[in-house]
Short mmCIF file of C-alpha atoms and ligand atoms in Angstrom, two decimals:
data_model
loop_
_atom_site.label_atom_id
_atom_site.label_comp_id
_atom_site.label_asym_id
_atom_site.label_seq_id
_atom_site.Cartn_x
_atom_site.Cartn_y
_atom_site.Cartn_z
CA MET A 1 0.00 0.00 0.00
CA ASP A 2 1.23 3.52 -0.80
CA ARG A 3 2.46 5.57 2.13
CA VAL A 4 -0.32 8.12 2.75
CA THR A 5 -0.30 10.23 5.91
CA VAL A 6 -3.50 11.50 7.45
CA GLU A 7 -2.52 15.07 6.54
CA GLN A 8 -1.97 14.08 2.88
CA HIS A 9 -5.25 12.20 2.84
CA VAL A 10 -7.18 15.19 4.20
CA ALA A 11 -5.37 17.63 1.90
CA ALA A 12 -6.41 15.53 -1.10
CA SER A 13 -10.04 15.28 0.03
CA ALA A 14 -13.05 17.54 -0.39
CA GLN A 15 -12.01 19.23 2.89
CA PRO A 16 -8.37 20.22 2.19
CA LEU A 17 -8.55 23.18 4.59
CA LEU A 18 -8.85 20.72 7.47
CA ALA A 19 -5.38 19.27 6.88
CA GLU A 20 -3.74 21.49 9.51
CA VAL A 21 -6.39 20.56 12.06
CA PHE A 22 -5.66 16.88 11.53
CA ALA A 23 -1.93 17.57 11.70
CA ALA A 24 -2.47 19.26 15.10
CA ILE A 25 -4.64 16.39 16.36
CA GLY A 26 -1.93 13.98 15.19
CA THR A 27 0.75 15.92 17.08
CA ALA A 28 -1.38 15.98 20.23
CA ALA A 29 -2.18 12.28 19.89
CA ARG A 30 1.50 11.38 19.61
CA GLU A 31 2.23 13.27 22.84
CA ILE A 32 -0.77 11.79 24.65
CA GLY A 33 0.06 8.31 23.38
CA ARG A 34 3.66 8.60 24.56
CA LYS A 35 2.56 9.76 28.01
CA ILE A 36 0.16 6.81 28.24
CA ARG A 37 2.78 4.31 27.04
CA LEU A 38 5.22 5.41 29.71
CA ALA A 39 2.63 6.05 32.43
CA GLY A 40 3.99 3.36 34.74
CA LEU A 41 7.38 5.11 34.83
CA SER A 42 6.23 8.60 35.72
CA ASP A 43 3.96 10.22 38.22
CA VAL A 44 1.01 10.61 35.87
CA LEU A 45 -1.34 7.90 37.08
CA GLY A 46 -4.18 8.62 39.46
CA ALA A 47 -6.42 11.53 40.28
CA ALA A 48 -5.48 15.17 39.74
CA GLY A 49 -7.53 16.24 42.75
CA ALA A 50 -10.17 18.27 40.86
CA THR A 51 -13.55 17.36 39.48
CA ASN A 52 -14.71 18.43 36.02
CA VAL A 53 -18.02 20.02 35.05
CA GLN A 54 -19.60 16.56 34.87
CA GLY A 55 -18.81 16.09 38.57
CA GLU A 56 -16.27 13.40 37.68
CA GLN A 57 -12.82 13.16 39.22
CA GLN A 58 -10.20 14.34 36.78
CA GLN A 59 -7.26 12.02 36.31
CA LYS A 60 -3.81 13.54 35.83
CA LEU A 61 -3.77 12.19 32.30
CA ASP A 62 -7.17 13.82 31.57
CA VAL A 63 -5.63 17.16 32.45
CA PHE A 64 -2.46 16.48 30.45
CA ALA A 65 -4.43 15.36 27.37
CA ASN A 66 -6.68 18.39 27.56
CA ASP A 67 -3.73 20.79 27.84
CA VAL A 68 -2.02 19.22 24.83
CA MET A 69 -5.15 19.31 22.65
CA MET A 70 -5.83 22.93 23.65
CA ALA A 71 -2.24 23.99 22.95
CA GLU A 72 -1.94 22.28 19.55
CA LEU A 73 -5.36 23.29 18.20
CA GLY A 74 -5.39 26.74 19.83
CA LYS A 75 -2.38 27.78 17.72
CA LEU A 76 -4.21 27.41 14.43
CA GLY A 77 -5.57 30.50 12.72
CA SER A 78 -8.37 28.37 11.26
CA VAL A 79 -9.80 27.37 14.67
CA ALA A 80 -12.23 29.82 16.25
CA ALA A 81 -13.21 27.81 19.34
CA LEU A 82 -12.49 24.65 21.28
CA VAL A 83 -15.00 22.71 23.34
CA SER A 84 -13.68 20.06 25.70
CA GLU A 85 -15.25 17.61 28.10
CA GLU A 86 -12.79 18.85 30.68
CA ASP A 87 -13.72 22.56 30.52
CA ASP A 88 -16.98 24.03 31.78
CA ASP A 89 -17.14 26.61 29.02
CA ALA A 90 -16.07 26.72 25.40
CA VAL A 91 -12.67 28.32 24.87
CA LEU A 92 -12.63 31.04 22.22
CA THR A 93 -9.22 31.25 20.55
CA SER A 94 -7.54 34.48 19.49
CA HIS A 95 -8.69 33.75 15.92
CA PRO A 96 -12.34 34.81 15.86
CA ALA A 97 -12.46 34.61 12.06
CA GLY A 98 -11.43 30.94 12.17
CA GLU A 99 -13.64 28.57 10.24
CA TRP A 100 -13.61 25.56 12.58
CA ILE A 101 -14.78 24.58 16.01
CA VAL A 102 -13.12 21.47 17.37
CA ILE A 103 -15.16 19.66 20.01
CA PHE A 104 -13.41 16.86 21.88
CA ASP A 105 -13.12 14.44 24.73
CA PRO A 106 -9.34 14.57 25.21
CA LEU A 107 -9.07 11.24 27.02
CA ASP A 108 -12.11 9.03 27.11
CA GLY A 109 -12.30 6.02 29.39
CA SER A 110 -10.32 7.56 32.27
CA SER A 111 -11.30 4.78 34.65
CA ASN A 112 -9.22 2.44 32.48
CA ILE A 113 -6.04 4.52 32.47
CA ASP A 114 -4.57 3.11 35.67
CA VAL A 115 -5.02 -0.48 34.54
CA ASN A 116 -3.35 -0.25 31.13
CA VAL A 117 -6.52 -0.74 29.12
CA ASN A 118 -7.24 1.11 25.87
CA VAL A 119 -8.39 4.70 26.12
CA GLY A 120 -9.05 7.24 23.39
CA THR A 121 -9.44 10.80 22.17
CA ILE A 122 -12.72 11.60 20.38
CA PHE A 123 -13.30 14.68 18.21
CA SER A 124 -15.93 16.40 16.12
CA ILE A 125 -15.41 19.37 13.78
CA GLN A 126 -18.13 21.93 13.12
CA ARG A 127 -17.95 24.93 10.80
CA VAL A 128 -18.71 28.56 11.58
CA ALA A 129 -20.27 30.25 8.57
CA PRO A 130 -18.48 33.50 7.63
CA GLY A 131 -19.68 36.16 10.08
CA GLY A 132 -21.73 33.52 11.91
CA ASP A 133 -22.18 33.20 15.64
CA VAL A 134 -19.53 30.93 17.17
CA HIS A 135 -21.69 29.81 20.10
CA ALA A 136 -24.61 28.91 17.82
CA ALA A 137 -22.23 26.98 15.56
CA MET A 138 -21.16 24.78 18.50
CA LEU A 139 -24.75 23.69 18.99
CA GLN A 140 -25.41 22.50 15.45
CA PRO A 141 -26.79 18.98 15.16
CA GLY A 142 -24.48 16.09 14.30
CA THR A 143 -25.68 16.10 10.69
CA ALA A 144 -23.75 19.38 10.26
CA GLN A 145 -20.40 17.88 11.32
CA ILE A 146 -17.70 18.50 8.74
CA ALA A 147 -15.52 15.71 10.10
CA ALA A 148 -15.21 13.42 13.09
CA GLY A 149 -12.88 10.81 14.43
CA TYR A 150 -11.07 9.20 17.30
CA VAL A 151 -7.64 8.04 18.30
CA VAL A 152 -7.44 4.74 20.12
CA TYR A 153 -4.37 4.23 22.31
CA GLY A 154 -4.06 0.46 22.27
CA PRO A 155 -1.54 -2.17 21.30
CA SER A 156 -1.22 0.05 18.26
CA CYS A 157 -2.21 3.70 18.13
CA MET A 158 -4.82 4.33 15.44
CA MET A 159 -6.73 7.35 14.17
CA VAL A 160 -10.10 6.58 12.57
CA ILE A 161 -11.73 9.46 10.71
CA SER A 162 -14.58 10.51 8.49
CA LEU A 163 -14.65 13.63 6.34
CA GLY A 164 -18.24 12.91 5.38
CA ALA A 165 -17.48 10.41 2.64
CA GLY A 166 -16.63 7.08 4.26
CA VAL A 167 -14.37 6.05 7.12
CA ASP A 168 -10.61 5.52 6.96
CA ALA A 169 -8.14 4.23 9.54
CA PHE A 170 -4.55 5.39 10.05
CA THR A 171 -1.91 3.71 12.20
CA LEU A 172 0.90 5.55 13.95
CA ASP A 173 4.17 4.18 12.60
CA ASP A 174 7.64 4.42 14.10
CA SER A 175 8.47 7.54 12.09
CA GLY A 176 5.66 9.37 13.91
CA ASP A 177 3.20 9.54 11.00
CA PHE A 178 -0.36 8.30 11.02
CA LEU A 179 -0.39 6.18 7.86
CA LEU A 180 -3.46 5.00 5.97
CA GLY A 181 -3.98 1.32 6.78
CA THR A 182 -7.62 0.66 5.93
CA ALA A 183 -9.63 2.79 3.52
CA ALA A 184 -13.43 2.79 3.17
CA MET A 185 -14.22 0.76 6.30
CA HIS A 186 -17.52 -1.03 6.35
CA MET A 187 -19.27 -2.14 9.53
CA PRO A 188 -20.74 -5.64 9.24
CA THR A 189 -24.52 -5.44 8.85
CA GLN A 190 -25.18 -7.67 11.88
CA GLY A 191 -23.57 -9.21 14.99
CA PRO A 192 -21.82 -11.01 16.61
CA TYR A 193 -21.38 -8.93 19.81
CA TYR A 194 -23.51 -6.89 22.16
CA SER A 195 -21.71 -4.46 24.41
CA THR A 196 -23.29 -2.84 27.44
CA ASN A 197 -22.90 -2.40 31.18
CA GLU A 198 -25.41 -5.07 32.19
CA ALA A 199 -25.06 -4.15 35.85
CA ASN A 200 -27.43 -1.29 35.01
CA ALA A 201 -30.04 -3.45 33.25
CA SER A 202 -32.50 -3.49 36.16
CA THR A 203 -32.82 0.30 35.90
CA TRP A 204 -33.12 0.54 32.10
CA PRO A 205 -36.51 1.32 30.57
CA ALA A 206 -38.33 -2.00 30.00
CA ALA A 207 -38.03 -1.78 26.19
CA TYR A 208 -34.23 -2.05 26.42
CA ARG A 209 -34.40 -5.13 28.67
CA GLU A 210 -36.91 -6.73 26.34
CA TYR A 211 -34.77 -5.89 23.33
CA LEU A 212 -31.66 -7.50 24.83
CA GLN A 213 -33.56 -10.66 25.75
CA TRP A 214 -35.07 -10.77 22.25
CA LEU A 215 -31.59 -10.47 20.75
CA LEU A 216 -30.19 -13.21 23.01
CA ASP A 217 -33.13 -15.45 22.15
CA GLY A 218 -31.91 -15.42 18.55
CA LYS A 219 -34.89 -13.48 17.25
CA LEU A 220 -32.86 -11.23 14.94
CA ASN A 221 -32.35 -13.38 11.85
CA GLY A 222 -31.64 -16.41 14.06
CA LYS A 223 -28.16 -15.15 15.03
CA THR A 224 -26.56 -15.81 18.43
CA TYR A 225 -24.55 -13.24 20.39
CA SER A 226 -21.52 -12.96 22.64
CA SER A 227 -20.93 -10.26 25.24
CA ARG A 228 -17.99 -7.81 25.09
CA TYR A 229 -17.69 -4.73 27.32
CA ILE A 230 -14.49 -2.84 27.99
CA GLY A 231 -15.94 0.31 29.55
CA SER A 232 -13.86 2.51 27.25
CA LEU A 233 -16.19 3.91 24.64
CA VAL A 234 -13.55 4.26 21.95
CA ALA A 235 -12.39 0.67 22.39
CA ASP A 236 -15.94 -0.70 22.52
CA PHE A 237 -16.85 1.34 19.43
CA HIS A 238 -13.70 0.34 17.55
CA ARG A 239 -14.49 -3.35 18.03
CA THR A 240 -18.09 -2.77 16.99
CA LEU A 241 -16.95 -0.95 13.84
CA LEU A 242 -14.64 -3.77 12.85
CA LYS A 243 -16.58 -6.83 13.97
CA GLY A 244 -20.20 -5.67 14.06
CA GLY A 245 -22.89 -5.85 16.72
CA VAL A 246 -24.33 -3.24 19.01
CA PHE A 247 -23.10 -0.98 21.82
CA LEU A 248 -25.80 0.30 24.18
CA TYR A 249 -25.71 2.94 26.91
CA PRO A 250 -29.45 3.31 27.66
CA PRO A 251 -31.02 5.68 30.19
CA THR A 252 -30.55 4.44 33.77
CA ASP A 253 -31.93 5.52 37.14
CA LYS A 254 -28.58 7.14 37.86
CA ALA A 255 -28.38 8.82 34.44
CA PRO A 256 -31.96 9.19 33.18
CA ALA A 257 -30.84 11.30 30.19
CA GLY A 258 -28.03 8.86 29.43
CA LYS A 259 -24.43 8.98 30.62
CA LEU A 260 -22.55 9.74 27.42
CA ARG A 261 -22.16 13.21 25.98
CA LEU A 262 -23.78 14.25 22.70
CA LEU A 263 -21.30 16.71 21.25
CA TYR A 264 -17.99 14.93 21.78
CA GLU A 265 -18.95 11.28 22.19
CA ALA A 266 -22.27 10.37 20.51
CA ASN A 267 -22.15 12.76 17.52
CA PRO A 268 -18.66 11.89 16.27
CA LEU A 269 -19.15 8.16 16.79
CA GLY A 270 -22.62 8.43 15.25
CA MET A 271 -21.15 10.03 12.14
CA LEU A 272 -18.47 7.34 11.88
CA ALA A 273 -21.05 4.57 12.33
CA GLU A 274 -23.34 5.96 9.64
CA GLN A 275 -20.47 6.62 7.27
CA ALA A 276 -19.40 2.98 7.67
CA GLY A 277 -22.91 1.69 6.93
CA GLY A 278 -24.04 1.34 10.56
CA ALA A 279 -26.44 3.44 12.61
CA ALA A 280 -26.67 5.44 15.85
CA VAL A 281 -29.82 6.33 17.80
CA PHE A 282 -30.80 7.78 21.18
CA GLY A 283 -33.76 5.41 21.37
CA ALA A 284 -36.59 6.25 19.01
CA GLY A 285 -34.56 8.62 16.81
CA ARG A 286 -31.27 9.34 15.13
CA ILE A 287 -28.40 10.76 17.22
CA LEU A 288 -27.25 13.09 14.45
CA GLU A 289 -30.64 14.84 14.30
CA ILE A 290 -30.70 15.90 17.97
CA GLU A 291 -30.73 19.72 18.24
CA PRO A 292 -28.26 20.37 21.08
CA SER A 293 -29.17 22.93 23.72
CA LYS A 294 -25.91 22.89 25.71
CA ILE A 295 -22.35 21.82 25.10
CA HIS A 296 -22.17 19.14 27.79
CA GLN A 297 -25.58 17.64 27.00
CA ARG A 298 -25.94 13.92 27.64
CA THR A 299 -27.78 11.35 25.58
CA PRO A 300 -28.53 7.65 25.59
CA LEU A 301 -26.44 6.03 22.83
CA ILE A 302 -27.11 2.87 20.88
CA VAL A 303 -24.64 2.48 18.04
CA GLY A 304 -23.48 -0.30 15.79
CA SER A 305 -24.58 -2.52 12.95
CA LYS A 306 -27.67 -1.52 11.05
CA ALA A 307 -29.70 -4.64 11.82
CA GLU A 308 -29.39 -4.38 15.62
CA VAL A 309 -29.74 -0.60 15.83
CA ASP A 310 -32.78 -0.47 13.52
CA ALA A 311 -34.48 -3.22 15.56
CA LEU A 312 -33.80 -1.38 18.84
CA GLN A 313 -35.12 1.89 17.42
CA LYS A 314 -38.34 0.17 16.33
CA MET A 315 -38.88 -1.51 19.70
CA VAL A 316 -38.27 1.69 21.67
CA ALA A 317 -40.54 3.70 19.34
CA GLU A 318 -43.33 1.14 19.74
CA ALA A 319 -42.98 1.21 23.53
CA ASN A 320 -43.28 5.02 23.66
P1 AHM B 1 -15.45 9.42 30.72
O1 AHM B 1 -15.63 10.36 29.57
O2 AHM B 1 -15.53 10.11 32.03
O3 AHM B 1 -14.21 8.59 30.57
O4 AHM B 1 -16.73 8.45 30.75
C1 AHM B 1 -17.16 7.84 29.59
C2 AHM B 1 -16.95 6.34 29.71
C3 AHM B 1 -16.98 5.69 28.34
O5 AHM B 1 -15.70 5.53 27.85
C4 AHM B 1 -17.63 4.37 28.61
O6 AHM B 1 -18.37 3.94 27.49
C5 AHM B 1 -18.52 4.64 29.76
O7 AHM B 1 -18.00 5.78 30.43
C6 AHM B 1 -18.56 3.50 30.72
O8 AHM B 1 -19.46 3.79 31.73
P2 AHM B 1 -19.82 2.72 32.87
O9 AHM B 1 -18.58 2.58 33.71
O10 AHM B 1 -20.97 3.34 33.59
O11 AHM B 1 -20.19 1.43 32.18
MG1 MG B 2 -15.61 10.57 27.74
#
């Protein structure tokens, strides 16, 4: 395969002006990945002592990852604003005429950092129309995303992206470049895994419990299922993208509006799923059509292969 870096790929696409944004995300990801790789040798594991706007304890690596993303993206003249899971408010850069807003979860899956399990960085890119309001542009629905992607810090470090025309995966090689490894990824249309925190099942709405039982009873085209749950969204999504099946984070008693965040978790992964032939819903409707009202809004998220997600959507709609 030809050697194509993520910057070259973006520069040659319909969104060439995003190349510098991807270069900056790549630089940040290399730094974050290195810190994670060497975490056991430095004093970066554990809690930072603060809680973020979500009321969650910030890990030292959350803070590090956020600082690196902010520094790399904040330099760019094309970026007008940055929205991060770790910051209460959006950060306006010193480039108000910039075209892009980058919305991100700098290090998702923090609870897995200390135990050397995959974590990730998730990002979504929205556009500010010339002369448009930056704050309104942050709250556009997922259908307006110009690009989205994630970096998974695992046995290999990969960046998976969509520029609105398919999904492509890049692997960090020893020279420090993210090189195209798989172009035009396609999510299998069904199975074989379901992925959810079943400890919450007793507090899900009944339709979700019934759906899971229905699935396990082989009612969806006679297929059987295995369970896989890592508890790191990027890792659970990455497996679902490659192998097929469904990831569910339904409403629970503890998180009645869902636990995951719309702007920097559900929307980017929803775009990737749809662009790979899968689907993403909040229950009875499509994730990407939600009109956000605030930057840290939560949502239930059911994402994965088309067969499973369509069936869930139908069952939840009928129960409503
Ligand atoms: P975080 O952004 O604070 O890391 O939380 C999000 C994580 C996701 O990675 C994962 O899908 C989910 O929380 C797991 O939640 P739970 O432990 O409730 O199953
Ligand atoms: Mg997160």
